[in-house]
C-alpha positions as a printed Julia matrix, in Angstrom:
192×3 Matrix{Float64}:
 17.28  -59.67   2.93
 19.32  -62.69   2.02
 22.78  -62.78   0.6
 25.34  -65.49   0.01
 29.04  -64.83   0.09
 30.9   -67.78  -1.37
 34.52  -66.93  -2.17
 36.33  -68.63  -5.02
 39.5   -69.73  -3.2
 41.13  -70.74  -6.47
 40.82  -67.25  -7.94
 42.02  -64.83  -5.29
 44.34  -62.85  -7.57
 47.92  -61.84  -7.04
 49.24  -65.3   -7.9
 47.81  -66.73  -4.69
 46.91  -70.41  -4.96
 45.27  -71.77  -1.82
 45.93  -75.42  -2.65
 49.66  -74.97  -3.27
 49.99  -73.18   0.07
 48.22  -76.0    1.91
 45.26  -73.81   2.77
 41.82  -75.3    2.81
 39.3   -72.88   1.3
 36.5   -71.88   3.64
 33.03  -71.5    2.26
 30.22  -69.95   4.25
 26.77  -68.61   3.58
 25.65  -65.5    5.41
 22.26  -63.98   5.96
 21.9   -60.49   7.39
 19.42  -60.72  10.23
 19.36  -57.38  12.02
 20.39  -53.8   11.74
 20.85  -50.86  14.07
 18.07  -50.44  16.57
 16.7   -53.95  16.21
 16.07  -55.41  19.64
 14.18  -58.58  18.79
 15.39  -60.96  16.11
 11.82  -61.89  15.18
 11.28  -58.3   13.98
 14.68  -57.94  12.3
 15.0   -56.97   8.7
 15.53  -60.17   6.76
 14.17  -62.49   9.43
 12.12  -65.23   7.86
  8.94  -66.86   9.0
  8.44  -70.53   8.36
  6.05  -71.37   5.6
  3.94  -74.46   6.02
  5.01  -74.9    9.64
  8.2   -76.84   8.9
  9.58  -78.07  12.23
 13.12  -78.11  10.87
 12.89  -74.48   9.73
 11.26  -73.46  13.02
 14.02  -75.19  15.02
 16.7   -73.51  12.89
 15.09  -70.09  13.41
 14.87  -70.72  17.17
 18.54  -71.7   17.28
 19.54  -68.58  15.32
 17.44  -66.39  17.6
 19.01  -68.03  20.67
 22.51  -67.3   19.36
 21.58  -63.69  18.64
 20.12  -63.28  22.11
 23.3   -64.73  23.65
 25.39  -62.11  21.86
 22.99  -59.32  22.85
 23.08  -60.48  26.48
 26.88  -60.56  26.47
 27.2   -57.07  24.95
 24.68  -55.74  27.49
 26.72  -57.2   30.37
 29.46  -54.66  29.68
 27.06  -51.76  30.13
 25.22  -53.18  33.17
 28.48  -54.51  34.68
 26.63  -57.71  35.63
 28.46  -60.81  34.39
 26.6   -63.34  36.54
 25.39  -65.27  33.46
 28.73  -65.27  31.61
 29.32  -69.0   32.26
 25.94  -69.8   30.69
 26.87  -68.04  27.44
 30.5   -69.17  26.93
 32.05  -72.62  26.7
 34.47  -73.48  29.5
 37.34  -73.81  26.97
 36.46  -70.69  24.96
 38.99  -68.47  23.21
 38.48  -64.7   23.13
 40.71  -62.56  20.88
 40.36  -58.84  21.49
 40.69  -56.36  18.63
 43.88  -54.81  20.04
 45.82  -58.05  20.64
 45.14  -59.83  23.96
 43.86  -63.42  23.81
 42.05  -65.08  26.72
 41.8   -68.85  26.88
 39.04  -70.34  28.98
 36.43  -68.87  31.28
 38.9   -68.42  34.14
 41.03  -66.01  32.09
 37.9   -64.23  30.83
 36.74  -63.66  34.41
 40.17  -62.24  35.33
 40.14  -59.92  32.3
 36.59  -58.73  33.03
 37.47  -58.05  36.66
 40.5   -56.0   35.58
 38.42  -54.04  33.05
 35.61  -53.31  35.52
 38.19  -51.66  37.79
 39.32  -49.2   35.09
 36.68  -48.94  32.35
 33.1   -47.69  32.05
 31.2   -48.86  28.96
 28.72  -46.27  27.75
 27.34  -48.3   24.83
 28.02  -51.31  22.67
 25.5   -51.07  19.84
 24.92  -53.89  17.37
 24.31  -52.92  13.73
 24.11  -56.25  11.88
 24.23  -59.97  12.6
 25.09  -62.35   9.79
 24.63  -66.09  10.3
 27.01  -68.61   8.8
 28.95  -71.79   9.48
 32.59  -72.13  10.48
 35.0   -74.54   8.77
 33.76  -77.39  11.0
 30.15  -76.74  10.04
 29.25  -75.24  13.42
 27.19  -72.05  13.66
 28.8   -68.64  13.75
 27.68  -65.04  13.78
 29.48  -62.09  12.27
 28.42  -59.01  14.22
 29.11  -55.37  13.31
 29.01  -52.87  16.16
 30.02  -49.51  17.65
 31.63  -49.41  21.1
 32.0   -46.35  23.32
 33.53  -46.21  26.75
 35.93  -44.33  28.96
 38.93  -44.98  31.08
 40.88  -41.76  31.63
 39.36  -40.28  28.46
 36.28  -41.22  26.43
 36.69  -43.19  23.19
 34.56  -44.69  20.45
 35.32  -47.16  17.68
 33.55  -49.5   15.28
 34.21  -53.19  15.05
 33.35  -56.65  13.88
 33.17  -59.8   15.97
 33.26  -63.25  14.45
 31.62  -65.46  17.06
 31.64  -69.25  16.79
 29.31  -71.52  18.77
 29.85  -75.08  19.95
 27.32  -77.92  19.64
 25.72  -76.87  22.95
 24.99  -73.37  21.63
 27.65  -71.64  23.74
 30.14  -69.15  22.38
 33.45  -70.97  21.98
 35.55  -68.51  19.96
 35.34  -64.75  19.53
 37.6   -62.77  17.2
 37.24  -58.97  17.29
 38.45  -56.46  14.72
 38.53  -52.67  15.19
 37.92  -49.78  12.78
 38.08  -46.02  13.2
 34.66  -44.59  14.02
 35.18  -41.31  12.17
 34.97  -41.74   8.4
 36.83  -39.64   5.85
 35.65  -39.09   2.28
 38.81  -37.9    0.48
 37.04  -37.45  -2.86
 33.93  -35.78  -1.52
 31.73  -38.82  -2.18
 29.34  -39.72   0.62
């Protein structure tokens, strides 16, 4: 399944004009690669095989698969509580913005945060639903990942979320921005 999302920055409504506000419009193409339960990107809904054996297409698919596997490995670390490969997945100067406010700059701060969380939190699951490939404003690869997280500290909790994960030229995660949503859905008009 392939979809492109290309916003028209000049027509955002409400009298908003990106150029007059000094904002550079950001254009990105996304392709949905996986959905809930997919464990291997090569079997994901929407994954494409190369036709005619194009080396460029094969290399691009391998790079996308490697990024997906990095994200899967990182999410799994929270459940297994084994972060021994964290430095292989993240850039030294990474920036991690959690969905409830804290920001960690660099691997040293990430290690401190993880150590603090391991002392008080148990992660029961962090399930990925979709991964959408795109490019950030610098033309570097990024993944938008939808997920459901469940864990417990004093009490159990569950919430849905989205992570926008940017990768550097070496294929390491260099910026993560998380956003949270309520897990329980309400249909006020009875429409499901």
